[in-house]
Coordinates of C-alpha atoms and ligand atoms in Angstrom, one line a residue:
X234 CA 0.0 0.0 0.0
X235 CA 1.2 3.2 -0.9
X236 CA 2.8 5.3 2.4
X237 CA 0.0 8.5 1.9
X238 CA -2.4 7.7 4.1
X239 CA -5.7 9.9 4.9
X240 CA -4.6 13.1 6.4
X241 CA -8.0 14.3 8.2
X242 CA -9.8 11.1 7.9
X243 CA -12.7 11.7 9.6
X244 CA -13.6 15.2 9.1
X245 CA -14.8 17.7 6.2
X246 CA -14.7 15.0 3.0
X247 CA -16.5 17.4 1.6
X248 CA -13.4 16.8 -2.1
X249 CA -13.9 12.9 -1.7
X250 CA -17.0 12.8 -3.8
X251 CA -15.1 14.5 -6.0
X252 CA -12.5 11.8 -6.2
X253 CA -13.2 8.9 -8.1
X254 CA -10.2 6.5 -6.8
X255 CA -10.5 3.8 -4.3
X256 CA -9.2 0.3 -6.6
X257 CA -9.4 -3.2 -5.0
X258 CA -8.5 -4.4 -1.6
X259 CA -7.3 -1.5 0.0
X260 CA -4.7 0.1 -2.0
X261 CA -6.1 3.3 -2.5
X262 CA -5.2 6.3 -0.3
X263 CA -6.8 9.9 -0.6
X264 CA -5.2 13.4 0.6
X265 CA -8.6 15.6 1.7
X266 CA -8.8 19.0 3.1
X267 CA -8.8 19.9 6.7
X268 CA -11.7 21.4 7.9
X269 CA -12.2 21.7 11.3
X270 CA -8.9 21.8 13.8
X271 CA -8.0 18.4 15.8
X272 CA -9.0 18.2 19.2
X273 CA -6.5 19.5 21.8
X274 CA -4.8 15.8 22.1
X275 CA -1.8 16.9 24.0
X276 CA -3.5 18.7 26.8
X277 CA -4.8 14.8 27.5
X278 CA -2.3 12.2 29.0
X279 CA -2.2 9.4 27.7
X280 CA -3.1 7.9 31.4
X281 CA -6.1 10.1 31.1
X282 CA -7.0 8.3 27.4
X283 CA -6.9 4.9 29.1
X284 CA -8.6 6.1 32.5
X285 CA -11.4 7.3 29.7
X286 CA -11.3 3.7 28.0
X287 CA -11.8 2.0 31.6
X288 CA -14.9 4.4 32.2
X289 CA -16.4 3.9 28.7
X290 CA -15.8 0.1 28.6
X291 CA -17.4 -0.3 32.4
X292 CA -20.3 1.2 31.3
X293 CA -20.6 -0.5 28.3
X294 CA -20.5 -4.2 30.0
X295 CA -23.1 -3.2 32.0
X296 CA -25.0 -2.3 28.9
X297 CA -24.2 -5.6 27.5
X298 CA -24.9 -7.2 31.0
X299 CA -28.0 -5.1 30.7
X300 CA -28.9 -6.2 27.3
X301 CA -28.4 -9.8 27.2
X302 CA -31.1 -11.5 28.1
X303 CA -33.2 -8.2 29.3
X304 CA -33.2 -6.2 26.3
X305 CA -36.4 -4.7 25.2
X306 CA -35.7 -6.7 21.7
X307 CA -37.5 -8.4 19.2
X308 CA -35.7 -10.2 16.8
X309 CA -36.8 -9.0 14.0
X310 CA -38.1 -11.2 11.3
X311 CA -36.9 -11.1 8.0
X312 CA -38.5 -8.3 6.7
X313 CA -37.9 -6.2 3.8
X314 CA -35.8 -8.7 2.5
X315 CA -35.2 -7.6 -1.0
X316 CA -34.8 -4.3 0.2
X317 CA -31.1 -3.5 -0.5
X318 CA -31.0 -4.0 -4.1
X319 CA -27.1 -3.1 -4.5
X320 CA -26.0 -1.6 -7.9
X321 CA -23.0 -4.3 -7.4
X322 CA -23.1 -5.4 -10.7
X323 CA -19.4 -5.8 -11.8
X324 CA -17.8 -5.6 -7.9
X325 CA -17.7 -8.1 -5.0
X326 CA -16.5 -6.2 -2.6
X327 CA -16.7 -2.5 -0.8
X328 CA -14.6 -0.4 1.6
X329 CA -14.8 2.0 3.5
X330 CA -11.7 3.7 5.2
X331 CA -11.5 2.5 9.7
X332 CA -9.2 4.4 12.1
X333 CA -8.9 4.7 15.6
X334 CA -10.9 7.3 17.3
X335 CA -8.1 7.9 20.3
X336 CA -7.5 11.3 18.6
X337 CA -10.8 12.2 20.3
X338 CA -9.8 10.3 23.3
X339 CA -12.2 6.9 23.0
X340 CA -11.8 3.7 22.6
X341 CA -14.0 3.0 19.4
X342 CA -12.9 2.3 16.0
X343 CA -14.3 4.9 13.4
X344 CA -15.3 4.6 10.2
X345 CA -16.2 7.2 6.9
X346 CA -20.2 6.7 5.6
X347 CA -21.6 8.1 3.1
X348 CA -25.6 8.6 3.7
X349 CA -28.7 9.9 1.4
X350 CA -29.1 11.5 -1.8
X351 CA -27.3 13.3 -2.5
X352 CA -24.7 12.0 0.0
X353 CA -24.1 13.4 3.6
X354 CA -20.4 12.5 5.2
X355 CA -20.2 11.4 8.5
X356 CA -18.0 9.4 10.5
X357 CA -19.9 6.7 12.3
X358 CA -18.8 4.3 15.5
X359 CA -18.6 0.8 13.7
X360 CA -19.6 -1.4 16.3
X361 CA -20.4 -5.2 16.0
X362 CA -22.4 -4.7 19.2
X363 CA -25.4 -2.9 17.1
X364 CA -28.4 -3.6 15.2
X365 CA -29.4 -0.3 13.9
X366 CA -27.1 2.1 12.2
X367 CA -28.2 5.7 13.6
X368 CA -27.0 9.5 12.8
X369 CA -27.7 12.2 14.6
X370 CA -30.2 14.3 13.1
X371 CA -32.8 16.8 12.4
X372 CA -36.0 15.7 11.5
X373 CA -38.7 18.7 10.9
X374 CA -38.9 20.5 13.3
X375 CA -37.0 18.8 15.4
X376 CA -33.7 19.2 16.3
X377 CA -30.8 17.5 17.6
X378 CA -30.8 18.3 21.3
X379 CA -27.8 17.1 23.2
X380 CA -25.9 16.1 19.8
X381 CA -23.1 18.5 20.5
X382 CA -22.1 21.8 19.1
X383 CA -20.7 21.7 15.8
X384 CA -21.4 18.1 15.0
X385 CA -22.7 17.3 12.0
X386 CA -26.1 16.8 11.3
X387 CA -28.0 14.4 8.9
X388 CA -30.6 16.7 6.8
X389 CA -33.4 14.0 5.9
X390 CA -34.7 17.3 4.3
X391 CA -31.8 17.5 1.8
X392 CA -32.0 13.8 1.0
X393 CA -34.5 12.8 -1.9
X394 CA -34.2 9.0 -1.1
X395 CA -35.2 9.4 3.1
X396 CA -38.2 7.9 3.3
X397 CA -39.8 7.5 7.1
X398 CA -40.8 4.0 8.0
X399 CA -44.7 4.7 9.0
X400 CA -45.8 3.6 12.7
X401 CA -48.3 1.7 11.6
X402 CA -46.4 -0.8 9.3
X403 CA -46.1 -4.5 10.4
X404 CA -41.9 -3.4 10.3
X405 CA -42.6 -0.9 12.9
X406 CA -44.9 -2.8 14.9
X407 CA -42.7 -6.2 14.4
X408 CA -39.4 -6.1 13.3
X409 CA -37.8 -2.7 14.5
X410 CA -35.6 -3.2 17.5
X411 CA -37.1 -0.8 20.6
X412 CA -39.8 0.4 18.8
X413 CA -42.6 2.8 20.1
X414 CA -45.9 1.8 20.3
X415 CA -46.9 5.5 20.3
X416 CA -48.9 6.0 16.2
X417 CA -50.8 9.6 16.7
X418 CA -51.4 8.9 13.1
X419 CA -50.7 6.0 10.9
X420 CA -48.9 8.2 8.7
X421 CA -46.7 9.4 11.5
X422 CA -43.0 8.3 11.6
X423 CA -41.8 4.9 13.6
X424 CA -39.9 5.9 16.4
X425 CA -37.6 4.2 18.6
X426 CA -36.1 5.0 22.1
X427 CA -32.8 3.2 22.4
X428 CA -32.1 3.0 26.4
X429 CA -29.0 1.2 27.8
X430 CA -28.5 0.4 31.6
X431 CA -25.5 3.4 31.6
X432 CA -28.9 5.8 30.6
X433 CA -27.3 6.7 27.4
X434 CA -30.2 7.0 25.0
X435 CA -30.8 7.9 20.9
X436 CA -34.4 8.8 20.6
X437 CA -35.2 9.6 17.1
X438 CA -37.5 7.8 14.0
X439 CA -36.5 4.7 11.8
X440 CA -36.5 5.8 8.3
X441 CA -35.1 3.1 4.8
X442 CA -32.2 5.9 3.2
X443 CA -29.4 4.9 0.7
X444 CA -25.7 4.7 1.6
X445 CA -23.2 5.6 -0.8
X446 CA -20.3 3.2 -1.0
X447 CA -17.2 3.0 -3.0
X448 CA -16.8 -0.3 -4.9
X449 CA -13.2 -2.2 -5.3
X450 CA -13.6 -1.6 -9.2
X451 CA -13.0 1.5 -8.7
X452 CA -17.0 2.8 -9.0
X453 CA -19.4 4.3 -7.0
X454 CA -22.9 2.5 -5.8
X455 CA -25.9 2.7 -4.2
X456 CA -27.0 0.5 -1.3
X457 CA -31.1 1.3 -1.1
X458 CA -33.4 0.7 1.5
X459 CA -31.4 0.4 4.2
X460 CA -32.9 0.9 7.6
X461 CA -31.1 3.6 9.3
X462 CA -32.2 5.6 12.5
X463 CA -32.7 9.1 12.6
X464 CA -31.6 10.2 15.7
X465 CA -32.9 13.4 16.8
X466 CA -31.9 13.4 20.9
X467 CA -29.5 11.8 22.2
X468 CA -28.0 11.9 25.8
X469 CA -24.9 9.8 27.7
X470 CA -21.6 9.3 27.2
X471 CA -21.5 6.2 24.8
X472 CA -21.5 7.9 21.6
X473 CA -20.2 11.6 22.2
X474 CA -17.5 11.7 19.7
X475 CA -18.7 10.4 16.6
X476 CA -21.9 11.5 14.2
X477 CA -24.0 7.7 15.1
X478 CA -23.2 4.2 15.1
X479 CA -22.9 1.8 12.0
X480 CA -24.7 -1.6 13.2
X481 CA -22.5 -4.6 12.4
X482 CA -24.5 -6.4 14.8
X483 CA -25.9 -10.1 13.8
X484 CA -29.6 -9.1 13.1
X485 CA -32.0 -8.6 10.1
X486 CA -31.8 -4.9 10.3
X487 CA -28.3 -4.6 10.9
X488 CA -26.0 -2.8 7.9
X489 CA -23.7 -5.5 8.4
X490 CA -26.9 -8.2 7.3
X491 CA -28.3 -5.9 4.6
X492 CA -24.2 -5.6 3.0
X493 CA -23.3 -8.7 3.4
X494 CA -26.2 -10.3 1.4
X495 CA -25.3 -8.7 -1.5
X496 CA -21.8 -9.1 -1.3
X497 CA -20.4 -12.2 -0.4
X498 CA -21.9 -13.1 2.4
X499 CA -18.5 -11.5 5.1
X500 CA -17.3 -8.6 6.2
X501 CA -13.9 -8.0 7.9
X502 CA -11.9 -5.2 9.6
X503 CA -8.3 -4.5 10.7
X504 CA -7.8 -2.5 13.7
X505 CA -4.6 -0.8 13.5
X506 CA -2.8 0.1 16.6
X507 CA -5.9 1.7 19.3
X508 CA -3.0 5.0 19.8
X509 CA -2.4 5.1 16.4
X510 CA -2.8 8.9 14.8
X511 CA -6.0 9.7 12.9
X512 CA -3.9 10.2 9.8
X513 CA -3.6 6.0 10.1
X514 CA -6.3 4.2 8.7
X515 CA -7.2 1.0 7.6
X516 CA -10.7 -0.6 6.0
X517 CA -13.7 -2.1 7.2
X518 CA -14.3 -4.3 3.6
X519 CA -17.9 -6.2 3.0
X520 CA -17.4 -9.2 0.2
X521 CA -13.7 -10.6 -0.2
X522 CA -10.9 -8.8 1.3
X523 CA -7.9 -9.7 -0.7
X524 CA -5.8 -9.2 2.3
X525 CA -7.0 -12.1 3.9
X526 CA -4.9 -15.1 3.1
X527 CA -7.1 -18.3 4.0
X528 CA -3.6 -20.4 4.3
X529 CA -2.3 -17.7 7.0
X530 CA -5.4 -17.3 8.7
X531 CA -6.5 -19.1 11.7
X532 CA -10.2 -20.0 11.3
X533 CA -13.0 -20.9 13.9
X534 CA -16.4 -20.8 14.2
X535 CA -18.7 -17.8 14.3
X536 CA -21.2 -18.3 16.6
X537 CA -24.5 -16.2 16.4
X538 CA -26.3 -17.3 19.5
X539 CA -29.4 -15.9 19.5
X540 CA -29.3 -14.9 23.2
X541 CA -26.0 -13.1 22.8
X542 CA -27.4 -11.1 20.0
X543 CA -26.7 -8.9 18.3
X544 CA -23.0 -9.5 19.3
X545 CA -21.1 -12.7 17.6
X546 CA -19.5 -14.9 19.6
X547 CA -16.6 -17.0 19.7
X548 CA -16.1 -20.7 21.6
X549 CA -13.1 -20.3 23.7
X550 CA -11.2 -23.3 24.8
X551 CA -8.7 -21.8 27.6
X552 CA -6.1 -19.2 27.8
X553 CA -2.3 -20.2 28.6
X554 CA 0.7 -18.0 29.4
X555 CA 4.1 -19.2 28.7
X556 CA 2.8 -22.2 27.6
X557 CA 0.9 -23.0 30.7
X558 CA -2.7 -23.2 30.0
X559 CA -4.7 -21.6 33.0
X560 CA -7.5 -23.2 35.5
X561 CA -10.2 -21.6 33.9
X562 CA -13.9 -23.6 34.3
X563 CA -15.0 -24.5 31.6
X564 CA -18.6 -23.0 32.4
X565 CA -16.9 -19.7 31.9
X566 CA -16.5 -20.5 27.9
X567 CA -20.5 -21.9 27.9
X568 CA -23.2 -19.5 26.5
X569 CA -25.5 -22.8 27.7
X570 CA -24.2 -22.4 31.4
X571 CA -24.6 -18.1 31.6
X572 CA -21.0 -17.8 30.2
X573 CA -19.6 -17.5 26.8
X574 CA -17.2 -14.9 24.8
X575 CA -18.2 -12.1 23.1
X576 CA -15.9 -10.3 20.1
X577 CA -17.2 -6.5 20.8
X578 CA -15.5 -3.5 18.2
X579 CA -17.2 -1.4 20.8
X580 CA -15.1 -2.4 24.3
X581 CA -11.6 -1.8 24.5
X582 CA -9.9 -3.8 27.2
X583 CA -10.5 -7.4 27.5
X584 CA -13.5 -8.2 30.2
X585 CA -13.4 -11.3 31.8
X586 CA -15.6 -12.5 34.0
X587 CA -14.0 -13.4 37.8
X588 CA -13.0 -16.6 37.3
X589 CA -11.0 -16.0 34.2
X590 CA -9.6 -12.7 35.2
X591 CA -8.1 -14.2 38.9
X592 CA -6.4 -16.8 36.7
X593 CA -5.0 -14.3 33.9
X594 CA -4.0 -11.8 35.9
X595 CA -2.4 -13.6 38.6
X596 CA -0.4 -15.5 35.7
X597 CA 1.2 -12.6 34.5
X598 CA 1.7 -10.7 37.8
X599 CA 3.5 -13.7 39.5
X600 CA 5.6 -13.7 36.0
X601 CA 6.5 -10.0 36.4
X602 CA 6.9 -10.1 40.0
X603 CA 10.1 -9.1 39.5
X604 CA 9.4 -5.5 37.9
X605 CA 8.8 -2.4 40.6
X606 CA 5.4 -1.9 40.7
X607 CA 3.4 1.6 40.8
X608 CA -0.5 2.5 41.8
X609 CA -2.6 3.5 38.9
X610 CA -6.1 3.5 39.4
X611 CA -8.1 2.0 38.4
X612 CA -5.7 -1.0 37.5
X613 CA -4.7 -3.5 39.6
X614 CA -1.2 -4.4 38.2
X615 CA 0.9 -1.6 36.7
X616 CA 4.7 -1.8 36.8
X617 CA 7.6 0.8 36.2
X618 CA 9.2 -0.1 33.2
X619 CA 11.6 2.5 33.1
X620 CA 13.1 0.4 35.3
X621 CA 11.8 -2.9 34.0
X622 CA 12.9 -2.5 30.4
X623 CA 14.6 -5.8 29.6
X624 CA 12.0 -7.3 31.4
X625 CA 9.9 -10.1 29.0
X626 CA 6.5 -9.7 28.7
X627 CA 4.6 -13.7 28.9
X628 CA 2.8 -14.9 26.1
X629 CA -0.7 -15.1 26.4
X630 CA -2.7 -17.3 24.1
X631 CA -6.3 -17.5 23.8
X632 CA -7.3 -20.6 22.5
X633 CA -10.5 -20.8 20.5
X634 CA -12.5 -23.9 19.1
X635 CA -11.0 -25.9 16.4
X636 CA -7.3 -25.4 16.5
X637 CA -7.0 -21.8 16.5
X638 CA -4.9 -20.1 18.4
X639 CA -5.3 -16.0 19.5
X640 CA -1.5 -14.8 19.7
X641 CA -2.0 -11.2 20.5
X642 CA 1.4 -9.2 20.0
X643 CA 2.1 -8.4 24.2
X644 CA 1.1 -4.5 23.8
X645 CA -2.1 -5.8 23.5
X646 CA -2.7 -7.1 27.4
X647 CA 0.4 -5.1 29.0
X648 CA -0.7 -2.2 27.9
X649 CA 1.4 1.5 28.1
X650 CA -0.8 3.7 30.1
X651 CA 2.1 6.6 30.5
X652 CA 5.4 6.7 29.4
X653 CA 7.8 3.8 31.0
X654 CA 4.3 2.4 32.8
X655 CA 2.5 -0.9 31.7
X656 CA -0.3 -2.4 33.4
X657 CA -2.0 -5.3 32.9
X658 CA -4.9 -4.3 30.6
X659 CA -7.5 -6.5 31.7
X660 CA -10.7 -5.6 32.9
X661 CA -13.3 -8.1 36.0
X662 CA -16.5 -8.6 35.0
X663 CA -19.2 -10.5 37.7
X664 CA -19.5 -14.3 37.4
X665 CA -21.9 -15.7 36.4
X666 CA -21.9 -13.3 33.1
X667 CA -20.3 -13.0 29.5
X668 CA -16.7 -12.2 29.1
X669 CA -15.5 -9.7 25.9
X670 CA -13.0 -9.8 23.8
X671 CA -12.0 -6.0 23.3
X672 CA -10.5 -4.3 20.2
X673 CA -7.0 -3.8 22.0
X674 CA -6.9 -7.5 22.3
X675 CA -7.8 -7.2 18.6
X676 CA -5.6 -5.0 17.5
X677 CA -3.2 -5.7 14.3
X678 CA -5.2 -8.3 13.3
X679 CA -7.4 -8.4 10.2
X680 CA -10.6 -10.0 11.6
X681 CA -12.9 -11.3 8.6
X682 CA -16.8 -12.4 9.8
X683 CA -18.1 -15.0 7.1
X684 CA -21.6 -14.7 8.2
X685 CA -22.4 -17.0 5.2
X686 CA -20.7 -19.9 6.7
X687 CA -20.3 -18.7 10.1
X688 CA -16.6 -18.5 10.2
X689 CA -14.4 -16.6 11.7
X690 CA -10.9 -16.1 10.4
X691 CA -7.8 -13.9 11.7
X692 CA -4.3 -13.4 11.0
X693 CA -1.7 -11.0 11.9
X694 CA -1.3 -7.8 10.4
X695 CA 0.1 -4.1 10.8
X696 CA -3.6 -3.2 9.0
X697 CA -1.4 -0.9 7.1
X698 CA -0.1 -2.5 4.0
Ligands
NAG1456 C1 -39.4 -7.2 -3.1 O1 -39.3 -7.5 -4.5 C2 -40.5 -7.7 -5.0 C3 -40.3 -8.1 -6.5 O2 -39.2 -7.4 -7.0 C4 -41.4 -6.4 -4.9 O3 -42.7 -6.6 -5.5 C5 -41.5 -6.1 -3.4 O4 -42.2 -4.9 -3.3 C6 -40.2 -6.0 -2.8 N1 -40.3 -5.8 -1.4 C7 -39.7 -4.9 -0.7 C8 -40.0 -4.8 0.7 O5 -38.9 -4.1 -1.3
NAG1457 C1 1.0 11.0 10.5 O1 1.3 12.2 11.0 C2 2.5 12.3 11.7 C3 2.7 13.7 12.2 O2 1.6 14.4 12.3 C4 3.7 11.9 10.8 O3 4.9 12.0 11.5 C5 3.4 10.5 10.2 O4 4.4 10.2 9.3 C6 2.1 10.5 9.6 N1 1.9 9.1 9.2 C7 1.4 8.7 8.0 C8 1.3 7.3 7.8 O5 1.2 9.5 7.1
NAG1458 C1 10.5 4.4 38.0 O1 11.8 4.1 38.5 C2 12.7 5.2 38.3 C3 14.0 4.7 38.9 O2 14.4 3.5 38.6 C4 12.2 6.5 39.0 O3 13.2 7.5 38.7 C5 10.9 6.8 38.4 O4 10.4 7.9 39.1 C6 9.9 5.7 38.6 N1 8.7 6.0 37.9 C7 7.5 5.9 38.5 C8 6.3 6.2 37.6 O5 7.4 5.5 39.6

């Protein structure tokens, strides 16, 4: 891949239309104007970024907690299933470019979408722990309360292909994921009140729009129909920095469903290092991604248990360090016994749930007993490296069904929280519950969900080539 990358990813694309580039699998790099001034990063330490993570990721897993099982959810049926009648014609696959959001000091992954007609830029949380892909927006006379000063806005008004789903359609009354039941008219718009357990909420109306995507030969297309939220209020933490969420989620609504079925049945991502600059990017790719070799990659199954949804998740078989595989029970691996592994683009650190943490973390500790140890809250095992530099960081392996193996490169669970201070970058959750496989632990690895033939395959990779 060539060196240029994106120099202001994520904000004020307003030249990319304009640009007719991006060729196959990811070799296609675009220089766009600057438009609004980063974020102040250096006033923020980088122990401050990580205390943030902790914060966001705590109240996430209680989200998750919250959602599993208890979520006001109804799995949608499959409704509207011809709806995304992709222009593919010639192309298999799409991309669309990913980066790390820790320039605006978060943990989440972000990615560039393209939404209405004519097309509205945004840049969108992509996280494989949603259903519905939402902006934030101003519907009539409505307008975005809480949605931030001098965030963008989706204009439905400017879009000729928005198109409100009514609250008195069988979708709205059936298949629509938190779902009013409040119709003043028939005509009126479906609208949805997204709550999780940390009280963030998107309050807005569903709506079908088309999404604008960039195909690998090289051509622009049209993804219709999509359900897509309008969100119009919005309150919490969860989803401050970015314009919405794009849903990668297992579900018949999700964008990752309604993309996949017209190409190829997979989608697959690379997250580049989680401190990596914003001018570092890499792809989120739905069909083929030529940068997936199936003799490197390590392949296991995909599992889309419906109570975990809409997260996908993975049968672990144990986790070793130096070669020493831990005492882990097995009940902690079993979605049947109130356990079970989730792989979440949403969380950053690793949660396990008690049993698994005491085990991992007292493997590594006893290993590194040797290097001085500091107090950084809210960690439990941080270490001065400064003077514990020649010190060797264990291997940890997670070991997943089948004969795949997890090999995460050591910045990944000893994580730098300041300079010349590691800690280890795991994170308790209650037993019984669901443990999560964050995207640190996920980092420089290209991750490829074959939701065709439920597979998931991984291999190393700087997500940069
Ligand atoms: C699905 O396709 C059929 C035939 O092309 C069409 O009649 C129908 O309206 C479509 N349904 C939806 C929800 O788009
Ligand atoms: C990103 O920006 C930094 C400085 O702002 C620069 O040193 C680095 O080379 C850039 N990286 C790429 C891949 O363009
Ligand atoms: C780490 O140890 C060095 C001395 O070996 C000391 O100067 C430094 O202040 C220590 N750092 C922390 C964060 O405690």
């Amino acid at each position: 891949m060539p060196p240029l990358l994106l120099l202001s990813l994520l904000i004020g694309f307003d030249a990319l239309l304009a640009v007719p580039a991006i060729a196959k699998s990811h070799s296609t790099s675009l220089r766009v104007p600057l438009h609004r001034s980063p974020p102040p990063l250096a006033a923020v330490t980088r122990l401050d970024y990580v205390r943030e993570l902790v914060k966001s990721d705590h109240l996430r897993q209680r989200m998750i907690s919250g959602t599993i099982g208890g979520r006001r959810y109804r799995q949608p049926r499959r409704a509207c299933e011809n709806a995304t009648t992709a222009v593919a014609a010639a192309a298999e696959s799409f991309a669309m470019p990913l980066t790390s959001g820790a320039y605006t000091h978060t943990g989440q992954y972000f990615v560039r979408f393209r939404l209405g007609t004519p097309a509205q830029r945004f840049v969108l949380v992509a996280d494989t722990g949603s259903d519905l892909t939402w902006v934030k927006c101003g519907f009539g006379p409505r307008r975005c309360r809480l949605c931030g000063g001098g965030q963008r806005l989706f204009r439905p008004e400017k879009s000729v292909s928005f198109d409100p789903i009514r609250c008195s359609s069988n979708m709205c009354k059936t298949s629509l994921p938190f779902s009013l039941t409040t119709c003043p008219s028939p005509a009126s718009p479906c609208a949805y009140n997204y709550g999780y357990s940390d009280g963030s909420t998107a309050r807005g109306i569903f709506a079908t729009e088309s999404v604008t995507v960039m195909l690998s030969n090289g051509q622009k297309a049209k993804l219709k129909g999509l359900i897509v939220g309008c969100t119009s209020s919005f309150a919490g933490s969860s989803f401050r920095s970015s314009d919405g969420v794009l849903g990668l989620g297992h579900s018949g609504i999700s964008f990752a469903s309604r993309a996949t079925a017209s190409f190829g049945g997979r989608f697959s991502y690379c997250l580049v290092d989680h401190l990596s600059p914003r001018n570092v990017s890499s792809y989120l790719t739905f069909g083929p991604n030529g940068a997936l070799f199936p003799s490197m990659a390590r392949q296991t199954e995909l599992l889309m248990e419906p109570r975990l949804a809409p997260f996908y998740s993975v049968g672990v078989s144990g986790i070793s360090v130096d070669g020493e595989v831990l005492k882990i029970p097995m009940s902690v691996w079993d979605v049947g016994r109130r356990g079970g592994a989730i792989l979440d683009s949403g969380t950053s650190l690793t949660v396990l749930v008690e049993p698994a943490y005491e085990a991992v973390v007292s493997a590594l500790s006893r290993r590194l007993a040797g290097v001085p140890r500091v107090d950084v809250d809210p960690f439990e095992y941080c270490y001065n490296w400064t003077a514990g530099a020649r010190v060797r960081i264990p291997k940890l392996v997670v070991h997943l069904q089948g004969p795949a193996r997890l090999e995460p490169p050591a910045k990944s669970y000893v994580i730098d929280v300041a300079d010349g201070v590691k800690c280890v970058g795991f994170a308790s959750a209650p037993w019984p519950g669901v443990s999560t496989i964050g995207n640190i632990l996920q980092q420089e690895h290209l991750w490829e969900f074959d939701i065709k033939n439920r597979r998931l395959r991984f291999q190393r990779s700087t997500c940069t080539r």
